[in-house]
Tab-separated table of C-alpha atoms in Angstrom:
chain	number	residue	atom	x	y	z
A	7	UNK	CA	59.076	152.604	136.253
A	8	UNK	CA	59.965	151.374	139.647
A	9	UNK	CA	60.305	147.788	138.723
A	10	UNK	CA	63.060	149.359	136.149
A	11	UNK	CA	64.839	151.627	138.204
A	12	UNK	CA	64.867	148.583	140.622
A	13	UNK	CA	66.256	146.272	137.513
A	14	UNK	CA	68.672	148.999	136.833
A	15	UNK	CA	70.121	148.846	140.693
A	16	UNK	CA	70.450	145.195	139.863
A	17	UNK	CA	67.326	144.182	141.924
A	18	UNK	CA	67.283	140.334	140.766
A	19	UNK	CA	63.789	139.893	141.176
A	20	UNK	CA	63.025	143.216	138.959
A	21	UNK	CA	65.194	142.140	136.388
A	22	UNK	CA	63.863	138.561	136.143
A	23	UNK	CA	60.271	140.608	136.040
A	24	UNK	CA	61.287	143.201	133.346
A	25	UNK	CA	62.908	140.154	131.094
A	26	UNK	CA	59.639	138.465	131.417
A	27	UNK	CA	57.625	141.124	130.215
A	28	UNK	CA	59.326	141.093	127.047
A	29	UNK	CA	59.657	137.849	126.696
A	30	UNK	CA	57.247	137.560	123.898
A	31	UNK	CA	58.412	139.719	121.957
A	32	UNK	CA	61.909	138.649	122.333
A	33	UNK	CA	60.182	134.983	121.242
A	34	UNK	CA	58.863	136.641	118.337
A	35	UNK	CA	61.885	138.348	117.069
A	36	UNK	CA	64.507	135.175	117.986
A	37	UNK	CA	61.666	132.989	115.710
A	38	UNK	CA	62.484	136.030	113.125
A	39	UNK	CA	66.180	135.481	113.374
A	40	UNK	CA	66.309	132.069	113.249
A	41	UNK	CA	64.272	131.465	110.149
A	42	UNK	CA	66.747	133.666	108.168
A	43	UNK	CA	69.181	130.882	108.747
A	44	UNK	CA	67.359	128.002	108.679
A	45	UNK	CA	64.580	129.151	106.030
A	46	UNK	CA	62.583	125.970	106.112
A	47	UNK	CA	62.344	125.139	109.564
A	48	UNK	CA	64.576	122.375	109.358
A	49	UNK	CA	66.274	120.964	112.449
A	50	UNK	CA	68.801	123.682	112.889
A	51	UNK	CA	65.836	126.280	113.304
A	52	UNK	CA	64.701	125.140	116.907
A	53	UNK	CA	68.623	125.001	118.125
A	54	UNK	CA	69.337	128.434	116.580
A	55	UNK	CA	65.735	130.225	117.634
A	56	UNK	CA	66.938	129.069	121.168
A	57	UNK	CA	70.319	130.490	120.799
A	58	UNK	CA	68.411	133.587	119.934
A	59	UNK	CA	66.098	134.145	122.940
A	60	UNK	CA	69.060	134.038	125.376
A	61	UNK	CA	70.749	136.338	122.617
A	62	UNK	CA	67.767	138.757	123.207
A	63	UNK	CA	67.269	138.297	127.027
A	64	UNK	CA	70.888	139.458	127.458
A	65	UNK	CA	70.073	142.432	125.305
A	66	UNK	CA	67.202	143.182	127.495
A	67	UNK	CA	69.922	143.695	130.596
A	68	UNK	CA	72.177	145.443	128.676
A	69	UNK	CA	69.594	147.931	127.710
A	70	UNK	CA	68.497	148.480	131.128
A	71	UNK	CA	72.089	149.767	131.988
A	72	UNK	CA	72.157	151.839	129.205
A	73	UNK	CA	68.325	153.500	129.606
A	74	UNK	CA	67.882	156.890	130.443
A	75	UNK	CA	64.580	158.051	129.675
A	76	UNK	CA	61.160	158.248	132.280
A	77	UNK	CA	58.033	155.890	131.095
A	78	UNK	CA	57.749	152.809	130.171
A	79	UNK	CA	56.567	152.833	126.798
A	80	UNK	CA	59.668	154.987	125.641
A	81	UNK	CA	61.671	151.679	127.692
A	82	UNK	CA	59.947	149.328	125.761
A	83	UNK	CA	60.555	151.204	122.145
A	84	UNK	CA	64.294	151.318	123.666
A	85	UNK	CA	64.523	147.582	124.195
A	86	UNK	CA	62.730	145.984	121.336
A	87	UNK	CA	65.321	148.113	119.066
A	88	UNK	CA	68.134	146.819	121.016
A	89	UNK	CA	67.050	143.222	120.666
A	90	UNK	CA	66.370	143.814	116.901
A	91	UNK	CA	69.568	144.947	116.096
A	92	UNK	CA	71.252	142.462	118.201
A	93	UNK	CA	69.876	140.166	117.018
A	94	UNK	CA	70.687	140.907	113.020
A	95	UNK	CA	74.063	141.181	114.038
A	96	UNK	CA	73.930	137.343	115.787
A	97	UNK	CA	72.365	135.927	112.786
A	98	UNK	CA	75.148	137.920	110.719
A	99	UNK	CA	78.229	136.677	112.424
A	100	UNK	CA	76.783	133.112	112.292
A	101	UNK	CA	76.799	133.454	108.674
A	102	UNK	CA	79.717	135.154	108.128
A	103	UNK	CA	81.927	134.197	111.459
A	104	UNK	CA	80.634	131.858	113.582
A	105	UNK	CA	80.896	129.280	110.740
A	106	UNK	CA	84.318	130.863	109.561
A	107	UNK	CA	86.352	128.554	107.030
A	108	UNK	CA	89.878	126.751	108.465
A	109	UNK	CA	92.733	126.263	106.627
A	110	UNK	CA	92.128	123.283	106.080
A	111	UNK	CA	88.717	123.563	104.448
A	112	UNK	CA	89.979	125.959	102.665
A	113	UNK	CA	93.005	123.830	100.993
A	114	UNK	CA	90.366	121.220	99.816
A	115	UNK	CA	88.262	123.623	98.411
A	116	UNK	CA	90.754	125.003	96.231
A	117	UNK	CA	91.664	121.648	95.033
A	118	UNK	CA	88.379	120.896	94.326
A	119	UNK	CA	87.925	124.666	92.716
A	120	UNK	CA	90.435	123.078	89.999
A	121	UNK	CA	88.513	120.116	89.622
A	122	UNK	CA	85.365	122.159	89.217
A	123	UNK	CA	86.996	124.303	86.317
A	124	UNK	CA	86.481	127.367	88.571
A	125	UNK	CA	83.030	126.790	89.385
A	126	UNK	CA	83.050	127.393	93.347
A	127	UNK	CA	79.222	126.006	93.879
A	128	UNK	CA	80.753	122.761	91.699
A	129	UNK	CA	83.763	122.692	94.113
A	130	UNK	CA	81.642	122.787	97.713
A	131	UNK	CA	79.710	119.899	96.242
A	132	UNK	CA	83.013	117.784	95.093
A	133	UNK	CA	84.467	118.682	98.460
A	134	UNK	CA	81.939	116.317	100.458
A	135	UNK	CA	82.817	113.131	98.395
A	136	UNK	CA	85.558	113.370	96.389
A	137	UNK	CA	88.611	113.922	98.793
A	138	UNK	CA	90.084	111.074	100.588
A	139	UNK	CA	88.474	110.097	103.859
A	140	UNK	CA	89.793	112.015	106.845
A	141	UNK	CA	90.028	115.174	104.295
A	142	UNK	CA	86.045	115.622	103.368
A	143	UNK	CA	84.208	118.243	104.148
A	144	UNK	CA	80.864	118.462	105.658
A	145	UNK	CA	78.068	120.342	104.104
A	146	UNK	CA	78.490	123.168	106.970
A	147	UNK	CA	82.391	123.419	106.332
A	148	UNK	CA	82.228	123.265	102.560
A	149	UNK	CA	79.518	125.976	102.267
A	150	UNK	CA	81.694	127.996	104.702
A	151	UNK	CA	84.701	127.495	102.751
A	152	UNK	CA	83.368	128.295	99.716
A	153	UNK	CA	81.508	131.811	101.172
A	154	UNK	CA	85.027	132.974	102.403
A	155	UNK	CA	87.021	132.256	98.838
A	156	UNK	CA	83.856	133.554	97.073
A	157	UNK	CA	83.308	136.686	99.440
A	158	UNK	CA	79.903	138.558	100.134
A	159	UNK	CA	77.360	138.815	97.148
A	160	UNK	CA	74.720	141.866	97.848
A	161	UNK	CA	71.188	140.743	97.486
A	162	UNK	CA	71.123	143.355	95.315
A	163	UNK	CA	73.284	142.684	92.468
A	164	UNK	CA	71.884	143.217	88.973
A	165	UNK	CA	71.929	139.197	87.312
A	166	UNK	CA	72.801	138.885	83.798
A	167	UNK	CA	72.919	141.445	82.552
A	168	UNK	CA	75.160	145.080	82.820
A	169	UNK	CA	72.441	146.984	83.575
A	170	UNK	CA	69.119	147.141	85.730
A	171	UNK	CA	67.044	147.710	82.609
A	172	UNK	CA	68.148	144.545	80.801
A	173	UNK	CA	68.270	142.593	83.166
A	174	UNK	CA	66.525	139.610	85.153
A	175	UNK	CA	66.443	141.380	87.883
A	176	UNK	CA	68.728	141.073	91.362
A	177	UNK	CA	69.564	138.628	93.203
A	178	UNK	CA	67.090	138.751	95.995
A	179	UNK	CA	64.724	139.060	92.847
A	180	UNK	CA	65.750	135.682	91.983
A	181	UNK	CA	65.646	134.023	95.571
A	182	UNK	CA	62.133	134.651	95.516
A	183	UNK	CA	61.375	131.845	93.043
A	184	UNK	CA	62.625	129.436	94.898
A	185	UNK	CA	59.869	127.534	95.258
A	186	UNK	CA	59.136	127.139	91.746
A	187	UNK	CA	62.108	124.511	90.964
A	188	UNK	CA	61.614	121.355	90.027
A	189	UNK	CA	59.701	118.832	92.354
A	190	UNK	CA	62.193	116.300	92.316
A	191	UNK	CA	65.319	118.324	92.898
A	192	UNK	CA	67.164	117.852	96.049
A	193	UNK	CA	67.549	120.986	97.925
A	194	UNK	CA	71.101	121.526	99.880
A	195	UNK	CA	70.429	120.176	103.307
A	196	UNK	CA	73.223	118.908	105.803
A	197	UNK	CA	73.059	115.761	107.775
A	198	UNK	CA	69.836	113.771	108.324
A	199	UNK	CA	67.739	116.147	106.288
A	200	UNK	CA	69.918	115.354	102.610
A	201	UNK	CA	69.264	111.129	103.457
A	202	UNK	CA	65.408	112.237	104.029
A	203	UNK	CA	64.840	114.285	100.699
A	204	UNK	CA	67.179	111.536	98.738
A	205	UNK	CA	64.678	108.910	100.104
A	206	UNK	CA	61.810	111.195	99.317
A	207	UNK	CA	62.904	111.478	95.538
A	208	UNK	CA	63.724	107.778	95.195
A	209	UNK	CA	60.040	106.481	96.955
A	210	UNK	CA	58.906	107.587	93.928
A	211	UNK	CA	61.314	105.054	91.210
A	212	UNK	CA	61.537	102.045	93.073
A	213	UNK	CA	59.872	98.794	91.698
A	214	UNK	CA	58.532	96.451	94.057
A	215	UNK	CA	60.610	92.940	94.026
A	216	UNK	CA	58.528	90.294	93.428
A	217	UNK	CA	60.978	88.058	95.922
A	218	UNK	CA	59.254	88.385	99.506
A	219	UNK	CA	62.543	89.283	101.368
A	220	UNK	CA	63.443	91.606	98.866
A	221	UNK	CA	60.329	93.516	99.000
A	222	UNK	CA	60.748	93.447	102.615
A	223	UNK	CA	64.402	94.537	102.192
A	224	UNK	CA	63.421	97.547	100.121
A	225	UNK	CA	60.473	98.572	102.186
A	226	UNK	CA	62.857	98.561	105.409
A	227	UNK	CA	65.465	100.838	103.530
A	228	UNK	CA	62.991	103.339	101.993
A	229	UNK	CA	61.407	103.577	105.404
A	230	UNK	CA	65.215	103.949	107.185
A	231	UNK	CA	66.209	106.724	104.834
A	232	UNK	CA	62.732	108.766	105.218
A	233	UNK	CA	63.761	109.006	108.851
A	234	UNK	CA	67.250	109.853	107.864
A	235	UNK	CA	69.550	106.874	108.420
A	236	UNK	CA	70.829	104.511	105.972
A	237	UNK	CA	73.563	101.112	106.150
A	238	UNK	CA	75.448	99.710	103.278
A	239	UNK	CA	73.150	97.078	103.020
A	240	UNK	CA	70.062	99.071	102.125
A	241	UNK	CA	71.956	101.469	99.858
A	242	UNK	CA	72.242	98.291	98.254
A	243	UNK	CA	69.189	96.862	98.157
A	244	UNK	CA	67.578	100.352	97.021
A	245	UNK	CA	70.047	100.453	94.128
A	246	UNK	CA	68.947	97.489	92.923
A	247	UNK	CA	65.123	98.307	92.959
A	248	UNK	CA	65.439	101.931	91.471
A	249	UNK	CA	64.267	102.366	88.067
A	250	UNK	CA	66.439	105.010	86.584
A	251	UNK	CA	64.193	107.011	84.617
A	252	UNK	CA	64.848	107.819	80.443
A	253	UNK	CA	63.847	111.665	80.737
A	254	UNK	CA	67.426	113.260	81.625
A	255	UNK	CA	66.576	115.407	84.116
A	256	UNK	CA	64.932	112.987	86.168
A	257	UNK	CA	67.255	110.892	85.364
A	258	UNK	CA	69.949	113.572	87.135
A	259	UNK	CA	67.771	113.934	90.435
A	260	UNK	CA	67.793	110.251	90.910
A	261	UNK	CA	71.163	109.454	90.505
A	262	UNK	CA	72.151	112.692	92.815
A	263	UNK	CA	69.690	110.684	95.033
A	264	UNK	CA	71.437	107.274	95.451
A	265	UNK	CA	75.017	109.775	95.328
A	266	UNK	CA	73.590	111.406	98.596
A	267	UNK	CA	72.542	108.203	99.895
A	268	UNK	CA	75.178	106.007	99.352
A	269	UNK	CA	77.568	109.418	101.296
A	270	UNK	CA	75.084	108.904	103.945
A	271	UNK	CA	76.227	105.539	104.734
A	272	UNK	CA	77.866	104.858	107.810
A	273	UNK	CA	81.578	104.351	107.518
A	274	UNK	CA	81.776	103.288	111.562
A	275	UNK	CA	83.424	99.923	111.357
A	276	UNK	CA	85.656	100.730	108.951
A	277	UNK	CA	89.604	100.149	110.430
A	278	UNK	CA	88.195	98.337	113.221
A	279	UNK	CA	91.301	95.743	112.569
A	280	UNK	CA	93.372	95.748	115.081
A	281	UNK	CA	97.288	96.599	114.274
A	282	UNK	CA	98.816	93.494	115.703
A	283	UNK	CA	96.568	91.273	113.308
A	284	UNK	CA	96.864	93.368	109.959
A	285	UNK	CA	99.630	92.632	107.118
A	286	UNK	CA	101.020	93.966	103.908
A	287	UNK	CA	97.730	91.787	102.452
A	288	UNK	CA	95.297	93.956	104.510
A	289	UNK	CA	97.326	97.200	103.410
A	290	UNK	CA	96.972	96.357	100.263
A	291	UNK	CA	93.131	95.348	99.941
A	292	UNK	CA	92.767	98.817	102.123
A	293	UNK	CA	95.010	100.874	99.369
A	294	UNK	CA	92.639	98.826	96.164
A	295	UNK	CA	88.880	99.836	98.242
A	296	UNK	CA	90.403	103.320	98.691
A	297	UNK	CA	90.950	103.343	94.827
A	298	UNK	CA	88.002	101.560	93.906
A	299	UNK	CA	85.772	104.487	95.972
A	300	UNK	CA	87.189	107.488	94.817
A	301	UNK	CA	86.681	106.243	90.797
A	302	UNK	CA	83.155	105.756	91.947
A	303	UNK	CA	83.298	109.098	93.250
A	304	UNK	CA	84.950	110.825	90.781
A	305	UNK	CA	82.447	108.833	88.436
A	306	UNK	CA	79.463	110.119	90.558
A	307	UNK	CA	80.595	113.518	90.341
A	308	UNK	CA	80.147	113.592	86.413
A	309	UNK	CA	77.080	114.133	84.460
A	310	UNK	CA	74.709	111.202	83.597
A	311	UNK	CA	76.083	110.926	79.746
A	312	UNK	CA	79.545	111.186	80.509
A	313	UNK	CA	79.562	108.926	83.378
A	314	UNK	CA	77.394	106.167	81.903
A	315	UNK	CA	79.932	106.283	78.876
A	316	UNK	CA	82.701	105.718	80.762
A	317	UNK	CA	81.121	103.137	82.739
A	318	UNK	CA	80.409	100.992	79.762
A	319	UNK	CA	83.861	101.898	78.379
A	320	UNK	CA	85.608	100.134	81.521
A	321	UNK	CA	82.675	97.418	82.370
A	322	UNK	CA	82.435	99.356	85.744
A	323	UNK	CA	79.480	98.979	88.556
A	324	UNK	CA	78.429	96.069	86.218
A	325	UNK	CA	77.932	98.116	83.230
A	326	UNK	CA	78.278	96.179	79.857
A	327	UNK	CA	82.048	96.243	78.750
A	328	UNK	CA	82.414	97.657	75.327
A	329	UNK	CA	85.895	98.626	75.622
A	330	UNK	CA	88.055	101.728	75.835
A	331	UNK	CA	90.122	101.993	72.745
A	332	UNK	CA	90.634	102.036	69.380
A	333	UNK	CA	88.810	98.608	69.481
A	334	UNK	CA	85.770	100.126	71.295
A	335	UNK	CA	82.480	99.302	70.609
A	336	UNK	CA	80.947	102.696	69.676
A	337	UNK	CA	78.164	101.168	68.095
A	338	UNK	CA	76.999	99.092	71.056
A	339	UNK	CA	77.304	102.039	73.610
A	340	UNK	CA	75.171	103.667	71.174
A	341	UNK	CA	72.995	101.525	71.463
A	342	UNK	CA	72.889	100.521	75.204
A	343	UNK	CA	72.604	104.289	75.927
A	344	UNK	CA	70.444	105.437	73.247
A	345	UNK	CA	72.888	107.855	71.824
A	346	UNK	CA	74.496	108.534	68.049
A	347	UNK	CA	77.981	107.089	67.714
A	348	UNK	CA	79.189	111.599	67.796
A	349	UNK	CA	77.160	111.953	71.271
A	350	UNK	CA	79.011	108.743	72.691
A	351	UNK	CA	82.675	109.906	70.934
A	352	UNK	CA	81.917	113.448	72.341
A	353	UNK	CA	81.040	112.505	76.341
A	354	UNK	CA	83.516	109.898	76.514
A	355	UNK	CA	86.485	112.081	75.648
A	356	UNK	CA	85.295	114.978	77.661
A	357	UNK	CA	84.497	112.353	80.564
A	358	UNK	CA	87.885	110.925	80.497
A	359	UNK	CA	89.075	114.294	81.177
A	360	UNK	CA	87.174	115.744	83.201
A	361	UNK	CA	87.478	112.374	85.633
A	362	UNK	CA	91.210	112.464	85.302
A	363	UNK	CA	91.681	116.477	86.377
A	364	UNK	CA	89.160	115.424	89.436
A	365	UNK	CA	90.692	112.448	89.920
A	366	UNK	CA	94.009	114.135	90.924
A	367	UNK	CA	92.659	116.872	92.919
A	368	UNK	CA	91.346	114.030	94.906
A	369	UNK	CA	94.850	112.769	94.901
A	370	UNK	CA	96.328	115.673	95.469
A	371	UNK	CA	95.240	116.447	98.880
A	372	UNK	CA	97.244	113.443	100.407
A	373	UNK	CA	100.021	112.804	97.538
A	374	UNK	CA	100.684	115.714	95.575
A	375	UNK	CA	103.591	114.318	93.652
A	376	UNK	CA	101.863	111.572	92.858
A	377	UNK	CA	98.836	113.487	91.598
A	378	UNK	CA	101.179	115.614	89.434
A	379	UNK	CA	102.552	112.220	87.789
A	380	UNK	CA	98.562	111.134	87.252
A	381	UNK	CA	98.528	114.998	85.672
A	382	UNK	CA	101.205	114.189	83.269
A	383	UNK	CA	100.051	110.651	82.246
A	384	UNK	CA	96.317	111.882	81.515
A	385	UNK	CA	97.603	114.608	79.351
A	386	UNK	CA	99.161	112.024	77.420
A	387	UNK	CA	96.495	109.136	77.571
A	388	UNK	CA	93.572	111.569	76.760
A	389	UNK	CA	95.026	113.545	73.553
A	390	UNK	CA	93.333	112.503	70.510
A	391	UNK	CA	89.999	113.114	70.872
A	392	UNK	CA	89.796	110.534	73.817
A	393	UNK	CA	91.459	107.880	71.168
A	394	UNK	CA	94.106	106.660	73.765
């Protein structure tokens, strides 16, 4: 007790003494905090469990102001609650504050809310890739933006069903399972971790080249991306070695895969033209690869049936070009797919429109007039069943 009333009369070397007898448990309880934002010990854990131990250590002083009582196990009770709750309310404003949404974010998001048909998971997604460059979101701002338009969810909200008794349970009942999806899925991870688990999923399709470089080539990407980097080049040479697999679901994880992979590509000499040297030549190519990347995206963005469809409808990424009219070749997308002549009639008119509504929310963001005459024109060129 003297060492605290000492700490209390702002005795350094008390307080320096009294901090470091509780600095295991303050360990302890940061570790606590910092899991419930970073679940899977990923590389935000160590930054945030950090953050938390000065978080508690400062809640260790403040409860020695505030302490009134006479032995040092009712101190200890004292400060281990104060660092508790302080702590909960760190990790809570991090969730909820810290990583607050701009106005910005939030603009693109409801863009991409449109595109998404409402569906505000669908939209945070669309957000990273689909918007023009300079307006795309990062995993942290997208998931930020789409927790302030969504709002809080209680754990414990009854799931599908209007009451307990019928129900699959809560919510909390349902993040339990987590574990149990699919090996192959790609869980949401920001940064370096999303390249990792793409390459970790893909390690598992790719055929080795019989060329020598190739092989090499291939080897040298896989190896990058496990480590979390990635360059044009070997988002190139891994596209060419992946064997997209028949079963669909597979099929979706590996394509979301190369989608994260190929976002994960540097973009760092990109305008390095200097002004003095560019023309209306260099404008233009600029304006065409600007074009040419957000159809991929918007492509990318669609499920595996619709987008393949559409790919062979306009002979794009090297896809076989059966056509996209009344002269199409339903037949031989039939064929080249492995669908019935309904399935490919059905995914290529609900592709068209579903690429043309995300399409100009892409557009949107930077030419909104011009998105609204894209708006007009696909409501016109997509009537008939996806005839036109």
């Amino acid at each position: 007790m003297d060492t605290i009333h000492a700490a209390q009369n702002n005795d350094l070397a008390a307080v320096a003494e009294v901090i470091k007898a509780t600095e295991s448990r303050v360990e302890v309880l940061a570790g606590k905090a910092a899991l419930r934002i970073a679940p899977h010990r990923g590389p935000r854990f160590v930054d945030y469990r950090d953050e938390f131990i000065q978080v508690g250590r400062v809640a260790v002083w403040e409860a020695l102001g505030r302490f009134t009582d006479t032995t040092v196990d009712a101190f200890e009770r004292y400060a281990y609650t104060t660092i508790e709750r302080t702590l909960k309310d760190a990790v809570r404003a991090e969730r909820n504050g810290a990583a607050g949404a701009d106005a910005d974010a939030m603009k693109v998001l409801a863009a991409m809310v449109e595109a998404a048909d409402g569906d505000v998971y669908e939209a945070a997604r669309l957000a990273q890739t689909l918007p023009p460059k300079g307006k795309r979101l990062s995993a942290e701002r997208a998931e930020a933006a789409r927790m302030a338009w969504q709002g809080a969810v209680s754990i414990d909200r009854v799931t599908s069903a209007a009451n307990f008794a019928e129900s699959e349970g809560t919510l909390a009942d349902t993040l339990l399972h987590f574990d149990e999806e699919p090996d192959d899925e790609i869980r949401p991870k920001v940064g370096r971790g999303a390249a990792m688990e793409a390459a970790r999923v893909l390690a598992r399709y790719v055929t080795t080249p019989a060329d020598a470089d190739a092989r090499e080539a291939v080897c040298d990407a896989l190896e990058l991306a496990a480590q979390g980097f990635t360059t044009p080049a070997d988002v190139e040479a891994l596209e060419d070695a992946v064997k997209v697999p028949s079963d669909p679901i597979t099929r979706r994880y590996v394509l979301e895969a190369m989608a994260v992979l190929r976002s994960a590509v540097s973009t760092a000499t990109e305008g390095a033209l200097t002004e003095d040297l560019r023309d209306v030549r260099d404008d233009r190519m600029a304006d065409s690869a600007e074009k040419h990347a957000r159809v991929n995206d918007c492509l990318d963005s669609l499920g595996a049936a619709q987008r393949d469809v559409l790919r062979h409808s306009f002979g794009i990424k090297g896809a076989t070009d059966f056509g996209w009219g009344d002269g199409c070749d339903m037949d031989g997308i039939g064929q080249a797919l492995g669908m019935t002549r309904q399935n490919v009639l059905g995914n290529r008119s609900k592709g068209r429109k579903t690429f043309a509504k995300r399409y100009a929310a892409a557009v949107s963001l930077s030419q909104p007039d011009y998105a609204q005459a894209l708006t007009e024109a696909a409501a016109v060129m997509t009537s008939y069943a996806g005839r036109k």
